[in-house]
């Protein structure tokens, strides 16, 4: 299945940076930890960071960060996940750039209402954030579950854009050998786990935490 | 000067996570490399990653990524910069969280039209991305400058929110010693600079690139 079925999810600029495979979309989403959720309130845009998780072609969004905005049953929104992979230094300042991957999803998110799907959504979100946690920590009880706002967004209308590789300078600047040019790669890394100071038992770091290598941005 | 002068920039939820000093706002913005720019197009929200830089209480936004949207002289927008500082593992899944810092700025960005301010804005953006570059690489000529879209946004209406420290579990879960709990800290790091393959001269990595330690997310 290809992406970009509508005008707003078809890139207007630098189409060569557009990915067309659904697997690319999934990869960008799966590699991230924070999404930026955009919606309209009182005719003005609002953008808030939020936790999320993907299950097939459904994106589950944790509603807490925008709790007071997210009052309806559906929320027209735009969800963007961006990875910054490097700073691109060119010979000319106009060609300075970033290496990145970003996914932009448009649609009407629906509030998840049933307890079963809400539990499932929370599991997807938590396992996305930190795989293995669902079987390790205490699961939400009925009261906690009722207090949770979760939204579901179909990944129907989406685009993926990326840049990678060395700078793209004008030929004249390359020939002139004006200055150093290249890429400073960036990545997100995890430091040693910091055990909670009030932890009395279970003080050894569990495998699913210790072995986690993935740390998308 | 305190932040949050309007309703929409006053936090509705978890006010204890709100910062009120302008220096906190500046710090979060200065520490980031990518902003998420939200605006409204055809009544629907759009969120795009964009480069930016700060000069006092003016945020300059590079307009390229939303070029076809940014046609007017002003753009009602919301600009959000988020740093993910850690994954918070709690005893209970409901208290899993992220340590983060985020700045949310609301306002009408104005298109920068004069050549002098446009050059200044580009300098601010480039120096934010990679300090020292402006004096190293070739500066934009008249034609390049004319092809650049830059917007300026006043930092008048803004909020800062953050979470740090260990998990906040319910007392009963802490007492029960249910599971490991703690924080996995995250940070963005730069790898060794990758010199462009077509670079003939100036092959040694310059000081301002080699010595850069800061790599916000």
Short mmCIF file of C-alpha atoms in Angstrom, two decimals, chain A residues 7-13 33-34 36-41 43-52 64-65 67-69 76-82 84 87-98 100 102 104 106 122 126 129-130 133-141 143-145 147-148 161 166-167 170 173-206 208-209 212 215-217, chain B residues 7-13 33-34 36-41 43-52 64-65 67-69 76-82 84 87-98 100 102 104 106 122 126 129-130 133-141 143-145 147-148 161 166-167 170 173-206 208-209 212 215-217:
data_model
loop_
_atom_site.label_atom_id
_atom_site.label_comp_id
_atom_site.label_asym_id
_atom_site.label_seq_id
_atom_site.Cartn_x
_atom_site.Cartn_y
_atom_site.Cartn_z
CA UNK A 7 -3.57 16.47 -1.41
CA UNK A 8 -2.47 17.44 2.06
CA UNK A 9 -0.36 14.34 2.51
CA UNK A 10 1.32 14.75 -0.88
CA UNK A 11 4.54 16.68 -0.56
CA UNK A 12 4.65 19.97 -2.36
CA UNK A 13 8.35 20.55 -2.07
CA UNK A 33 9.30 8.01 21.47
CA UNK A 34 7.56 11.38 21.35
CA UNK A 36 3.96 16.17 18.31
CA UNK A 37 0.17 16.32 18.26
CA UNK A 38 -1.36 19.31 16.49
CA UNK A 39 -5.00 20.32 16.72
CA UNK A 40 -7.10 23.43 16.44
CA UNK A 41 -8.58 25.17 19.47
CA UNK A 43 -9.36 28.67 15.59
CA UNK A 44 -5.71 28.57 16.58
CA UNK A 45 -3.20 25.73 16.26
CA UNK A 46 -1.87 23.95 19.34
CA UNK A 47 1.10 21.55 19.26
CA UNK A 48 1.83 19.33 22.27
CA UNK A 49 4.29 16.49 22.80
CA UNK A 50 2.66 13.18 23.55
CA UNK A 51 3.43 9.51 24.05
CA UNK A 52 2.12 7.09 21.47
CA UNK A 64 -2.93 13.32 29.10
CA UNK A 65 -0.78 16.15 27.86
CA UNK A 67 -6.30 16.70 28.62
CA UNK A 68 -8.33 19.85 28.81
CA UNK A 69 -8.42 20.22 25.03
CA UNK A 76 -9.11 16.44 13.85
CA UNK A 77 -5.36 16.38 14.23
CA UNK A 78 -1.93 16.12 12.70
CA UNK A 79 0.64 13.90 14.38
CA UNK A 80 4.30 14.33 13.50
CA UNK A 81 7.27 12.23 14.57
CA UNK A 82 10.73 13.51 13.70
CA UNK A 84 17.17 14.26 13.77
CA UNK A 87 23.72 18.27 11.05
CA UNK A 88 24.75 18.87 7.44
CA UNK A 89 27.60 21.34 7.01
CA UNK A 90 27.92 22.63 3.46
CA UNK A 91 30.42 24.92 1.72
CA UNK A 92 27.66 27.50 1.39
CA UNK A 93 25.42 28.52 4.26
CA UNK A 94 22.35 28.21 2.06
CA UNK A 95 22.96 24.47 1.85
CA UNK A 96 23.29 23.83 5.55
CA UNK A 97 20.67 21.29 6.41
CA UNK A 98 19.68 18.48 8.71
CA UNK A 100 16.25 13.61 9.40
CA UNK A 102 9.80 12.52 9.68
CA UNK A 104 3.25 13.31 9.27
CA UNK A 106 -3.44 13.61 9.22
CA UNK A 122 -2.33 1.56 26.99
CA UNK A 126 3.67 1.44 27.21
CA UNK A 129 7.91 3.38 25.23
CA UNK A 130 9.59 0.53 26.98
CA UNK A 133 7.16 -3.19 30.97
CA UNK A 134 3.61 -4.49 30.62
CA UNK A 135 4.57 -7.84 32.12
CA UNK A 136 6.75 -6.28 34.77
CA UNK A 137 4.77 -3.52 36.47
CA UNK A 138 1.32 -3.40 38.03
CA UNK A 139 -1.43 -3.13 35.44
CA UNK A 140 -4.07 -0.43 35.65
CA UNK A 141 -7.13 -1.17 37.74
CA UNK A 143 -10.38 3.30 38.39
CA UNK A 144 -7.05 4.10 36.76
CA UNK A 145 -8.29 2.91 33.42
CA UNK A 147 -9.12 8.15 34.31
CA UNK A 148 -7.11 7.62 31.15
CA UNK A 161 10.07 12.63 4.36
CA UNK A 166 26.49 14.40 2.54
CA UNK A 167 25.80 18.08 1.77
CA UNK A 170 26.57 23.94 -5.91
CA UNK A 173 31.39 25.86 -4.50
CA UNK A 174 32.59 22.26 -4.55
CA UNK A 175 35.18 23.07 -7.20
CA UNK A 176 36.34 26.15 -5.34
CA UNK A 177 37.02 24.08 -2.23
CA UNK A 178 35.68 26.84 -0.03
CA UNK A 179 35.47 25.17 3.33
CA UNK A 180 35.13 21.95 5.23
CA UNK A 181 31.88 20.19 4.55
CA UNK A 182 30.34 17.06 5.96
CA UNK A 183 27.85 15.65 8.38
CA UNK A 184 27.89 15.47 12.16
CA UNK A 185 25.75 12.42 12.93
CA UNK A 186 23.43 12.61 15.93
CA UNK A 187 21.79 9.86 17.88
CA UNK A 188 19.91 9.40 21.10
CA UNK A 189 21.53 7.15 23.66
CA UNK A 190 20.44 5.79 26.99
CA UNK A 191 22.57 6.24 30.07
CA UNK A 192 22.81 3.76 32.95
CA UNK A 193 19.40 3.23 34.61
CA UNK A 194 18.92 5.30 37.78
CA UNK A 195 17.13 3.21 40.37
CA UNK A 196 14.43 5.05 42.34
CA UNK A 197 15.80 6.14 45.74
CA UNK A 198 12.77 4.79 47.62
CA UNK A 199 13.03 1.33 46.12
CA UNK A 200 13.43 -1.21 48.92
CA UNK A 201 13.24 -4.50 47.02
CA UNK A 202 13.75 -5.47 43.40
CA UNK A 203 16.78 -3.23 43.23
CA UNK A 204 18.53 -5.03 40.40
CA UNK A 205 17.77 -3.57 37.00
CA UNK A 206 15.55 -6.01 35.06
CA UNK A 208 14.08 -5.55 29.62
CA UNK A 209 15.44 -2.26 30.96
CA UNK A 212 17.17 -1.90 25.76
CA UNK A 215 16.33 4.91 21.93
CA UNK A 216 14.64 6.82 19.15
CA UNK A 217 14.29 10.57 19.54
CA UNK B 7 -5.39 31.63 28.77
CA UNK B 8 -3.99 29.39 26.09
CA UNK B 9 -0.46 29.63 27.40
CA UNK B 10 -1.56 28.91 30.97
CA UNK B 11 -1.31 25.23 31.76
CA UNK B 12 -4.57 23.53 32.58
CA UNK B 13 -3.11 20.33 33.90
CA UNK B 33 17.65 21.86 17.23
CA UNK B 34 14.25 21.10 15.73
CA UNK B 36 7.55 21.54 15.52
CA UNK B 37 5.62 24.28 13.77
CA UNK B 38 1.85 23.97 13.85
CA UNK B 39 -0.53 26.01 11.73
CA UNK B 40 -3.99 25.73 10.25
CA UNK B 41 -4.58 25.03 6.58
CA UNK B 43 -9.39 24.36 8.70
CA UNK B 44 -7.11 21.45 9.58
CA UNK B 45 -3.95 21.42 11.69
CA UNK B 46 -0.55 20.81 10.12
CA UNK B 47 2.62 20.10 12.12
CA UNK B 48 6.02 20.23 10.42
CA UNK B 49 9.57 20.03 11.77
CA UNK B 50 11.61 23.13 11.14
CA UNK B 51 14.95 24.71 11.95
CA UNK B 52 14.95 27.80 14.11
CA UNK B 64 11.46 25.93 3.78
CA UNK B 65 9.78 22.85 5.17
CA UNK B 67 7.10 26.47 1.80
CA UNK B 68 3.87 25.98 -0.05
CA UNK B 69 1.81 26.69 3.06
CA UNK B 76 -0.93 32.18 13.19
CA UNK B 77 1.08 29.33 14.63
CA UNK B 78 2.18 27.28 17.59
CA UNK B 79 5.84 26.34 17.87
CA UNK B 80 6.86 23.56 20.22
CA UNK B 81 10.33 22.39 21.18
CA UNK B 82 10.62 19.21 23.24
CA UNK B 84 13.14 13.92 25.99
CA UNK B 87 11.99 7.17 30.42
CA UNK B 88 10.36 6.88 33.82
CA UNK B 89 9.65 3.32 34.94
CA UNK B 90 7.20 3.13 37.82
CA UNK B 91 5.84 0.25 39.94
CA UNK B 92 2.46 0.79 38.32
CA UNK B 93 1.97 1.17 34.58
CA UNK B 94 -0.27 4.18 35.10
CA UNK B 95 2.71 6.09 36.44
CA UNK B 96 5.07 5.35 33.61
CA UNK B 97 6.13 8.69 32.23
CA UNK B 98 8.84 10.61 30.48
CA UNK B 100 11.16 16.04 29.45
CA UNK B 102 9.06 21.46 26.45
CA UNK B 104 5.16 25.97 23.59
CA UNK B 106 1.74 30.81 20.44
CA UNK B 122 19.54 33.26 8.65
CA UNK B 126 22.58 28.81 11.28
CA UNK B 129 22.20 24.89 14.48
CA UNK B 130 25.97 24.99 14.43
CA UNK B 133 29.42 28.18 10.79
CA UNK B 134 28.56 31.72 9.74
CA UNK B 135 32.21 32.76 9.70
CA UNK B 136 33.32 29.52 8.09
CA UNK B 137 31.12 28.87 5.06
CA UNK B 138 30.12 31.02 2.10
CA UNK B 139 27.41 33.52 2.97
CA UNK B 140 24.23 33.77 0.91
CA UNK B 141 24.29 36.01 -2.12
CA UNK B 143 19.73 35.52 -5.24
CA UNK B 144 19.95 32.92 -2.49
CA UNK B 145 18.69 35.38 0.06
CA UNK B 147 14.80 32.53 -2.32
CA UNK B 148 14.68 32.09 1.45
CA UNK B 161 6.63 22.45 31.10
CA UNK B 166 12.23 9.52 39.89
CA UNK B 167 8.81 7.94 39.35
CA UNK B 170 1.19 5.57 44.88
CA UNK B 173 2.72 0.42 45.47
CA UNK B 174 5.96 1.79 46.93
CA UNK B 175 5.35 -0.02 50.21
CA UNK B 176 4.46 -3.25 48.43
CA UNK B 177 7.78 -3.22 46.58
CA UNK B 178 6.10 -4.44 43.44
CA UNK B 179 8.79 -4.07 40.86
CA UNK B 180 11.93 -2.25 39.83
CA UNK B 181 11.41 1.43 39.31
CA UNK B 182 13.65 4.17 38.12
CA UNK B 183 14.67 6.35 35.23
CA UNK B 184 16.57 5.53 32.07
CA UNK B 185 18.20 8.84 31.12
CA UNK B 186 18.35 9.75 27.45
CA UNK B 187 20.53 12.22 25.67
CA UNK B 188 21.47 13.15 22.14
CA UNK B 189 25.11 12.72 21.25
CA UNK B 190 27.17 13.62 18.21
CA UNK B 191 29.27 11.00 16.47
CA UNK B 192 32.58 11.68 14.72
CA UNK B 193 32.12 14.19 11.85
CA UNK B 194 31.83 12.52 8.44
CA UNK B 195 33.75 14.55 5.90
CA UNK B 196 32.01 14.97 2.54
CA UNK B 197 33.43 12.47 0.02
CA UNK B 198 33.87 15.13 -2.67
CA UNK B 199 35.87 17.43 -0.46
CA UNK B 200 39.26 18.07 -2.07
CA UNK B 201 40.76 20.68 0.23
CA UNK B 202 40.06 21.74 3.80
CA UNK B 203 39.73 18.13 4.81
CA UNK B 204 40.59 18.61 8.46
CA UNK B 205 37.56 19.08 10.65
CA UNK B 206 37.44 22.69 11.85
CA UNK B 208 33.87 24.79 15.71
CA UNK B 209 32.66 21.42 14.42
CA UNK B 212 30.81 21.11 19.58
CA UNK B 215 23.54 18.46 20.84
CA UNK B 216 20.01 19.15 21.97
CA UNK B 217 17.24 17.00 20.63
#
